[in-house]
Tab-separated table of C-alpha atoms in Angstrom:
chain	number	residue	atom	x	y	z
A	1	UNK	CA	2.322	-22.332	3.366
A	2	UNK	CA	2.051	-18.844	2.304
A	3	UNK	CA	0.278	-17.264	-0.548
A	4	UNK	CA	0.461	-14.405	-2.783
A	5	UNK	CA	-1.021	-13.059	-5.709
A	6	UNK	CA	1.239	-11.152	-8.743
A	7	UNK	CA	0.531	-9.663	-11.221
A	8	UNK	CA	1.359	-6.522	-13.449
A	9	UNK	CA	-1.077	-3.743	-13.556
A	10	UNK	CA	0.737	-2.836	-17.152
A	11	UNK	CA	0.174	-5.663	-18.967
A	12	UNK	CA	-3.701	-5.723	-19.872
A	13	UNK	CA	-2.716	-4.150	-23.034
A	14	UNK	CA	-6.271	-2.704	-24.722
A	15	UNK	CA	-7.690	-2.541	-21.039
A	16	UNK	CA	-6.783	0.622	-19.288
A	17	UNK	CA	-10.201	1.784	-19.708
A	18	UNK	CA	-11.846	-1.248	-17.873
A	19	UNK	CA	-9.160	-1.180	-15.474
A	20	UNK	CA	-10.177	1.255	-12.665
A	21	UNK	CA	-9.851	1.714	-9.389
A	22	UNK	CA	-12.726	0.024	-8.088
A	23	UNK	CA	-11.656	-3.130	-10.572
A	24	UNK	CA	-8.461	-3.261	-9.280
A	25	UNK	CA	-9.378	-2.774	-5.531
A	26	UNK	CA	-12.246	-5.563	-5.825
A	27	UNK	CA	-9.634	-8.251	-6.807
A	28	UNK	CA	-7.344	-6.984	-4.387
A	29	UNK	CA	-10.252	-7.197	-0.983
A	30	UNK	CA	-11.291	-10.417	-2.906
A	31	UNK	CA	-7.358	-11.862	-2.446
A	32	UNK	CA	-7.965	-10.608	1.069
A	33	UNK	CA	-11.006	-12.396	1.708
A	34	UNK	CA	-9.662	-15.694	0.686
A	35	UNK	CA	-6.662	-15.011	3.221
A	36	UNK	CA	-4.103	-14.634	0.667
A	37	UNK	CA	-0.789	-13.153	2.467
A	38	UNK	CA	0.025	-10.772	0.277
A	39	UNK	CA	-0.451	-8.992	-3.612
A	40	UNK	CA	2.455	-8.081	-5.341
A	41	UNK	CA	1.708	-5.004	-8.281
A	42	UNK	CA	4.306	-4.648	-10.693
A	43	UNK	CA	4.767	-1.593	-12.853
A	44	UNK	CA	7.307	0.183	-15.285
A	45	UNK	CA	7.940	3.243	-16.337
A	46	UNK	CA	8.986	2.559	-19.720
A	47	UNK	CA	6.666	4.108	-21.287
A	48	UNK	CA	5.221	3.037	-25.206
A	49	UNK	CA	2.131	1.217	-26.027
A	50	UNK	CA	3.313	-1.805	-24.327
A	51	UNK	CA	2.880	0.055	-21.002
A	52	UNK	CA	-0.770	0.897	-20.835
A	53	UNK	CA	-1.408	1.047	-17.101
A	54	UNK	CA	-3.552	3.938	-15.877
A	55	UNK	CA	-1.685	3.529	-12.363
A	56	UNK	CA	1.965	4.349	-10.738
A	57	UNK	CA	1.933	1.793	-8.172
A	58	UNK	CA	3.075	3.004	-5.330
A	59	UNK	CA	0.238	5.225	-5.623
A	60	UNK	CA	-2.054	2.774	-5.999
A	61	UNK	CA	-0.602	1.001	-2.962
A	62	UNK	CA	-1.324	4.342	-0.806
A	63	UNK	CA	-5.055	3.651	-1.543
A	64	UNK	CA	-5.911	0.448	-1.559
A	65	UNK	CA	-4.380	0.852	2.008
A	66	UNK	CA	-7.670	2.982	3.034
A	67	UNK	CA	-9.545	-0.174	1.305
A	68	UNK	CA	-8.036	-3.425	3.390
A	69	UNK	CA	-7.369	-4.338	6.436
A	70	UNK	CA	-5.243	-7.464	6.493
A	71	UNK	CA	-3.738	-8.303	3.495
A	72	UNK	CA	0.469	-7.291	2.326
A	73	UNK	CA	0.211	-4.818	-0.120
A	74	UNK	CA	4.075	-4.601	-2.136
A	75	UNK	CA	4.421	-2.434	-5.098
A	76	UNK	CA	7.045	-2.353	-7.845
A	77	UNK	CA	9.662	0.321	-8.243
A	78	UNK	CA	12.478	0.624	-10.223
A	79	UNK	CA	16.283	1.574	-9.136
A	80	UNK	CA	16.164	3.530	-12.357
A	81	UNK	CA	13.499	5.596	-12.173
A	82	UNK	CA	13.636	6.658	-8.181
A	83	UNK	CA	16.148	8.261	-5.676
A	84	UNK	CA	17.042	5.853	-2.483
A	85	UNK	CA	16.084	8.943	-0.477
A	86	UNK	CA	12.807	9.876	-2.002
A	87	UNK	CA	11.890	5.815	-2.580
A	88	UNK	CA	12.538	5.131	1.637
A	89	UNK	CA	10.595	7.634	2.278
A	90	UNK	CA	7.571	6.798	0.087
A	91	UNK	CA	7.496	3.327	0.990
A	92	UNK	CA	8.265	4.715	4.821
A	93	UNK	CA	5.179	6.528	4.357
A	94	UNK	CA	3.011	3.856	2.841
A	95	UNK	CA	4.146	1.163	5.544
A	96	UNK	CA	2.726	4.174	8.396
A	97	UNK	CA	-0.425	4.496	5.837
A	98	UNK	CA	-1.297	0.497	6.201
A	99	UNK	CA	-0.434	0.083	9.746
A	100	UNK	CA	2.856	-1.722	8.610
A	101	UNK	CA	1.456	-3.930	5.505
A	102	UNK	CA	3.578	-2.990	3.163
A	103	UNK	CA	6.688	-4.343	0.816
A	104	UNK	CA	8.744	-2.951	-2.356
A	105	UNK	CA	9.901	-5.451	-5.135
A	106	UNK	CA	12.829	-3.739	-6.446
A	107	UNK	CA	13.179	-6.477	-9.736
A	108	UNK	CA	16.841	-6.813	-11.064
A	109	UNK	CA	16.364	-6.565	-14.430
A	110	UNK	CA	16.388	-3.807	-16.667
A	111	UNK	CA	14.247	-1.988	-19.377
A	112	UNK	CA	16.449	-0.512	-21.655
A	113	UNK	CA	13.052	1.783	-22.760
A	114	UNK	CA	12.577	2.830	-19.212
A	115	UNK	CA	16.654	3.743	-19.107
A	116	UNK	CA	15.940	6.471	-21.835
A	117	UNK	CA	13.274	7.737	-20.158
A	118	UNK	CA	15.567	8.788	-17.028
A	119	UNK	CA	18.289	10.696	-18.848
A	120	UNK	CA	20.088	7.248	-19.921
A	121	UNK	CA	19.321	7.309	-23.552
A	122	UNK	CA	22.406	5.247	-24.550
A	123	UNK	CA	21.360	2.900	-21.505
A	124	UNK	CA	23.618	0.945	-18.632
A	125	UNK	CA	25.736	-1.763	-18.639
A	126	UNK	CA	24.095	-5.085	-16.937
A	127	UNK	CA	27.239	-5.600	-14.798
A	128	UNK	CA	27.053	-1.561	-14.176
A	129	UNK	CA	22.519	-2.179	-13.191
A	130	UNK	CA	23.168	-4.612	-11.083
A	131	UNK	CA	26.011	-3.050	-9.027
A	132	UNK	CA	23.985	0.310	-8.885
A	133	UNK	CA	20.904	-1.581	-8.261
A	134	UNK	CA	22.844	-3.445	-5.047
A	135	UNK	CA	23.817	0.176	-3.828
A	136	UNK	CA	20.761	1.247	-4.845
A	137	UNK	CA	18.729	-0.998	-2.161
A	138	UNK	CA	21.525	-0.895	0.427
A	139	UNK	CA	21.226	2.615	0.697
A	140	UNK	CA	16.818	1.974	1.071
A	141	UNK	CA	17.272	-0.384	4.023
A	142	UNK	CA	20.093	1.628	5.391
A	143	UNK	CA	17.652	4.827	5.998
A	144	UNK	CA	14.592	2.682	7.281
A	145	UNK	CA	16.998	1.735	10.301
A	146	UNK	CA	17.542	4.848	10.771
A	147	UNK	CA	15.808	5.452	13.906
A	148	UNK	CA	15.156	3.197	16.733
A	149	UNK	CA	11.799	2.570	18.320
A	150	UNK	CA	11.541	5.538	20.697
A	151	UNK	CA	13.822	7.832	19.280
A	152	UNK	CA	11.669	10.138	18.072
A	153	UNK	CA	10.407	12.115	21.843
A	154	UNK	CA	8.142	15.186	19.944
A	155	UNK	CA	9.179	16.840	22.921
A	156	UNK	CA	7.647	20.423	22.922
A	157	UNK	CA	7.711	21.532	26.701
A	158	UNK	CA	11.421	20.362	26.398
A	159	UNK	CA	12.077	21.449	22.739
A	160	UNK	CA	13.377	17.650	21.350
A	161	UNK	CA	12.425	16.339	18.261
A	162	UNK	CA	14.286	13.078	18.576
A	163	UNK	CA	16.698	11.228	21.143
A	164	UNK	CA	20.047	11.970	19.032
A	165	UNK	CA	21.722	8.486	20.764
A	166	UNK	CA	19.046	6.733	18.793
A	167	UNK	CA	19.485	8.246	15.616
A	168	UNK	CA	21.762	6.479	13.325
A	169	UNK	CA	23.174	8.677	10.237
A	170	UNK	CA	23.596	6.824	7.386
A	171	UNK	CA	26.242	8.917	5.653
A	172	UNK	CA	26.668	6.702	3.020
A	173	UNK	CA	29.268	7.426	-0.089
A	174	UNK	CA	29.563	4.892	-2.610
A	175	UNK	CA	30.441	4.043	-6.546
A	176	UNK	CA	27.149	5.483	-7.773
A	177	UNK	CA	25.167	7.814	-4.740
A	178	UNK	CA	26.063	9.592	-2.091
A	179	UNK	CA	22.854	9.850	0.795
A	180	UNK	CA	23.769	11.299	4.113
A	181	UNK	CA	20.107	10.652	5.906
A	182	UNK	CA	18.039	10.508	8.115
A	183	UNK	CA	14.479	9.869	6.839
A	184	UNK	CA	12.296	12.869	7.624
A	185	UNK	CA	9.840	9.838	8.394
A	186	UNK	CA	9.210	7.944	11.478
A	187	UNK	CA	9.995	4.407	11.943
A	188	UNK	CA	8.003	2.097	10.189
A	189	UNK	CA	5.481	0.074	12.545
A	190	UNK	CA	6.754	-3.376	11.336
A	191	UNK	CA	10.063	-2.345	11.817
A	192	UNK	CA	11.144	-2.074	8.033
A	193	UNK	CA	8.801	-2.897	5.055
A	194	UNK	CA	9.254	-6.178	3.926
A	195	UNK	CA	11.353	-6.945	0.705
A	196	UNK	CA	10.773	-8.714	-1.981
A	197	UNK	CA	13.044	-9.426	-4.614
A	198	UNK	CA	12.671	-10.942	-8.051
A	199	UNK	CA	14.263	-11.925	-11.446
A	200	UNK	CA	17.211	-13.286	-9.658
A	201	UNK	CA	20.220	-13.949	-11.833
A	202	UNK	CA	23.036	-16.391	-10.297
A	203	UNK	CA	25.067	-13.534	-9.625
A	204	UNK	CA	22.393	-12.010	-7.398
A	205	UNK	CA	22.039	-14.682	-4.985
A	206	UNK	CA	24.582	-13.941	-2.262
A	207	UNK	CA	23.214	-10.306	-1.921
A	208	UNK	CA	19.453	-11.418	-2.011
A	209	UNK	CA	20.319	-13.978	1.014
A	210	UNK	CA	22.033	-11.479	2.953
A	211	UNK	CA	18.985	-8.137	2.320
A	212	UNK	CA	15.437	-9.702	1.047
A	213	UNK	CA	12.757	-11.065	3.552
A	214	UNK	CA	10.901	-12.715	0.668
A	215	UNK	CA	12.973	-14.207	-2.744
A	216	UNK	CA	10.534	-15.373	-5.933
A	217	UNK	CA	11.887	-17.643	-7.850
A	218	UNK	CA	10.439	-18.890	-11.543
A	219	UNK	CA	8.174	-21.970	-11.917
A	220	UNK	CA	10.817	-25.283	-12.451
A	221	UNK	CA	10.720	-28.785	-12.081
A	222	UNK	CA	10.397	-30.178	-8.536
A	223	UNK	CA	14.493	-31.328	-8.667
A	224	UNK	CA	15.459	-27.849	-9.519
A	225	UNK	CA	12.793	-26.119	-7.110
A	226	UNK	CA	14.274	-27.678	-4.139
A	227	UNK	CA	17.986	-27.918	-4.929
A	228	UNK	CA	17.455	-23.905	-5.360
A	229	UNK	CA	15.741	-23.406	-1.832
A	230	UNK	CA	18.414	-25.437	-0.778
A	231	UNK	CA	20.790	-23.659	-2.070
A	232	UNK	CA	19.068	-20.218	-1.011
A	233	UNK	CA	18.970	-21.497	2.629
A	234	UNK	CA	22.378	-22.098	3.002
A	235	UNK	CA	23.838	-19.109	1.360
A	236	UNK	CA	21.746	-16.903	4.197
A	237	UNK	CA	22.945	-19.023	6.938
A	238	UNK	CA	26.200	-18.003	5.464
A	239	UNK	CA	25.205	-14.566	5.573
A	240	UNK	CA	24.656	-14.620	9.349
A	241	UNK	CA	21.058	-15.171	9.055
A	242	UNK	CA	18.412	-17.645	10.114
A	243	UNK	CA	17.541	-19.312	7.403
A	244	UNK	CA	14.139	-18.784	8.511
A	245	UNK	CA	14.399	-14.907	8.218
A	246	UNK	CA	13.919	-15.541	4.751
A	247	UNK	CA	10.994	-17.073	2.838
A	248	UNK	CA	11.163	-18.329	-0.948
A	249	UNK	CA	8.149	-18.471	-2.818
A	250	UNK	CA	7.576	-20.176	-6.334
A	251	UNK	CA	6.140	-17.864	-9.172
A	252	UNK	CA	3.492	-19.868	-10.505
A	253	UNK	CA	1.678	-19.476	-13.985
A	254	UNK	CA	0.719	-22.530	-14.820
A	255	UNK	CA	-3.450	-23.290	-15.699
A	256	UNK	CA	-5.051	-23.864	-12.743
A	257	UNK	CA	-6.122	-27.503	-13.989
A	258	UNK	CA	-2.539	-28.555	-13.341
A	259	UNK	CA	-1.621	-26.077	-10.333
A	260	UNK	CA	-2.721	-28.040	-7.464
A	261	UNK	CA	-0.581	-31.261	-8.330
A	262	UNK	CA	2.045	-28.871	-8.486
A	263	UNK	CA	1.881	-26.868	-5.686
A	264	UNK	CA	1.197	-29.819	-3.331
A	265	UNK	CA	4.196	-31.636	-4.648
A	266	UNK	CA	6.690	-29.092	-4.241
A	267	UNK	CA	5.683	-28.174	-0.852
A	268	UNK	CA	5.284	-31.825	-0.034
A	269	UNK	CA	9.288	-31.886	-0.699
A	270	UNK	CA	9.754	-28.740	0.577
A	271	UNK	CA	11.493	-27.165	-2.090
A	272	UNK	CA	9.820	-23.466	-0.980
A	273	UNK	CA	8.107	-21.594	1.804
A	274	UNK	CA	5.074	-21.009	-0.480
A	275	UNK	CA	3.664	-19.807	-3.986
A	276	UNK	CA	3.309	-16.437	-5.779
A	277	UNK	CA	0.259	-17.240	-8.598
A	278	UNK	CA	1.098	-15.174	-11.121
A	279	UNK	CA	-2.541	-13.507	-12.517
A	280	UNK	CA	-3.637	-11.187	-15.235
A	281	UNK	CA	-5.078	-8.149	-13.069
A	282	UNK	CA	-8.738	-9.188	-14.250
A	283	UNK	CA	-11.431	-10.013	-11.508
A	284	UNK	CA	-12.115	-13.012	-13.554
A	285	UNK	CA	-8.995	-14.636	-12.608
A	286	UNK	CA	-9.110	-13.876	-9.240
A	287	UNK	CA	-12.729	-15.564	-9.061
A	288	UNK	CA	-11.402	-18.583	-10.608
A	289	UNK	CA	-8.402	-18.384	-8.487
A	290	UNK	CA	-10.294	-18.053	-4.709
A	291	UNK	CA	-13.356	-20.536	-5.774
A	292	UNK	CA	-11.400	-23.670	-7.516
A	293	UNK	CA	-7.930	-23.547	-6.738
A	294	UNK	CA	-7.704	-22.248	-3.025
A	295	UNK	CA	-10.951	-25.086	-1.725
A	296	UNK	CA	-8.847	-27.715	-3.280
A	297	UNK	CA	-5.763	-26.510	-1.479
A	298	UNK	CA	-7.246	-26.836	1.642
A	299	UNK	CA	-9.507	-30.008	1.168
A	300	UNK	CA	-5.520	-32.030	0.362
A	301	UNK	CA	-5.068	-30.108	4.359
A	302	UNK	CA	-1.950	-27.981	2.766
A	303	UNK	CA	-1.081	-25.962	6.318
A	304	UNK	CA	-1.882	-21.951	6.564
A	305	UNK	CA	0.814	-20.392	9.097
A	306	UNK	CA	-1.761	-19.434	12.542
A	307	UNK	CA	-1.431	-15.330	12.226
A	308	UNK	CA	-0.922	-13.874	15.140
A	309	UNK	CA	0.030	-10.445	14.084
A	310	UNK	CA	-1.115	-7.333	12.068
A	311	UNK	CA	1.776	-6.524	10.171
A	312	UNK	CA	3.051	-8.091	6.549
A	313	UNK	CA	5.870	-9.640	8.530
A	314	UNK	CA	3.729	-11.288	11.091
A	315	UNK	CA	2.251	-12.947	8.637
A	316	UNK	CA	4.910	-13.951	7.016
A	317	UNK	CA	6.773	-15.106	10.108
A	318	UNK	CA	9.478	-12.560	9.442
A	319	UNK	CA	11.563	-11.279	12.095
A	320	UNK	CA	11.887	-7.296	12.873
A	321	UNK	CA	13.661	-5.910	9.782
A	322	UNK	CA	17.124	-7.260	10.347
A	323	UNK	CA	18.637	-4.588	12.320
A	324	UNK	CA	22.277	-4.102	13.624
């Protein structure tokens, strides 16, 4: 059963000032201590009152890399507010920074707000997000296969750079960007960083099976949890996938009084691969989290996956990016 923690740096409206670094990195070494797989940061750049985080988090993610040793760290970035170019290559960088522990969640849902804040004041269509937002991560995934394990020779006696037989060139022209590639960046050590996609709408499915390593879905009755992974599973073996290759987690919010019924019973049925808890980014809620909910977890003998690797996909028992 695997673990995460999410939850949005921008939403502890009337707490930026309590919310430092230190704050947030405690909470994230305490997730790590408890063995937690991975914590997912969420962010916007909508701007407004509503937005009060003192973070970007991709920057964030950069340090609390220097800070942990073990734990996935996968940040939030928008379609709308990045580049594909300039986004691979950040979260290229990062996933060299953490010796391969890192993810993006690119969400599928828009902010109108944060749409006027990138030169689309009159907004997009949903049809028109999605479809650029498809491209969008195509394009991402595209560029972090660009280069095979030992393509890159830094040659100097001979004067190579890179093997150009192992160089792939994306080239890509399509309804809404046009990237040619490579990534100035070298391959990431866990092949590709892992990603995780969220806010699925039915319409989303078929591409999430066939690009994410990790799908959240929302809290729902144990019937509806498991006819989804069901349904989830079968649409990436239809992709051409192991079914395996992907792992669907349950975004959990409920009190933690009522959590552990819950979380045992829909694993018990295996109707997911695992639970996102869904926190306020306060060190109280962690504490409550890794000292009442996680003992009880283990006392019912819920199974932990046996880690046997370093990386974000090890221990998520992903496979090596997905490459051609």
């Amino acid at each position: 059963m695997h673990i995460a923690v999410s939850f949005n740096i921008a939403s502890a409206a009337g707490q930026a000032a309590e919310l430092d670094f230190s704050r947030i990195a405690g909470f994230v070494r305490k997730a790590e201590t408890a063995g937690l797989d991975m914590v997912v940061i969420s962010d916007s750049a909508a701007g407004g009152q509503q937005a009060s985080s003192p973070f970007e988090a991709t920057t964030l993610l950069a340090a609390l890399a220097t800070v942990t040793e073990r734990i996935g760290l996968v940040a939030g970035a928008s379609t709308l507010a990045h580049q594909p170019y300039n986004l691979a290559r950040r979260f290229a960088s990062l996933d060299i920074i953490s010796h391969g522990r890192v993810g993006w969640n690119p969400t599928m849902v828009q902010s109108p707000r944060e749409a006027a804040n990138f030169s689309r004041p009159e907004g997009i269509s949903d049809d028109d997000f999605r479809r650029r937002a498809e491209e969008f991560i195509g394009i991402v995934q595209g560029l972090w296969k660009g280069w095979d394990a030992d393509a890159l020779l830094f040659d100097k006696v001979g004067g190579r750079f890179h093997d150009p037989e192992k160089m792939r060139l994306l080239d890509h022209k399509g309804e809404f960007f046009a990237v040619r590639g490579p990534l100035n960046v070298a391959r990431s050590p866990q092949d590709t960083p892992v990603l995780v996609v969220s806010g699925l709408a039915e319409t989303d499915l078929d591409f999430a099976a066939r690009m994410a390593d990790v799908i959240l879905i929302e809290e729902q009755s144990l019937e509806s949890a498991k006819a989804a992974y069901d349904d989830l599973r079968r649409r990436t073996l239809a992709a051409g996938r192991n079914p395996d290759a992907v792992k669907v987690l349950i975004s959990v919010a409920a009190g933690l009084e009522l959590a552990v019924d819950r979380l045992e019973a829909w694993f018990g049925a295996k109707g997911c691969d695992g639970f996102s808890m869904v926190l306020p980014p306060l060190p109280s809620a962690l504490d409550d989290f890794a000292d009442r909910l996680l003992p009880e977890l283990h006392r019912r003998g819920l199974p932990r996956p046996d880690y046997t690797g370093t990386t974000l996909r090890a221990r998520l028992g992903l496979g090596g990016g997905n490459r051609p």
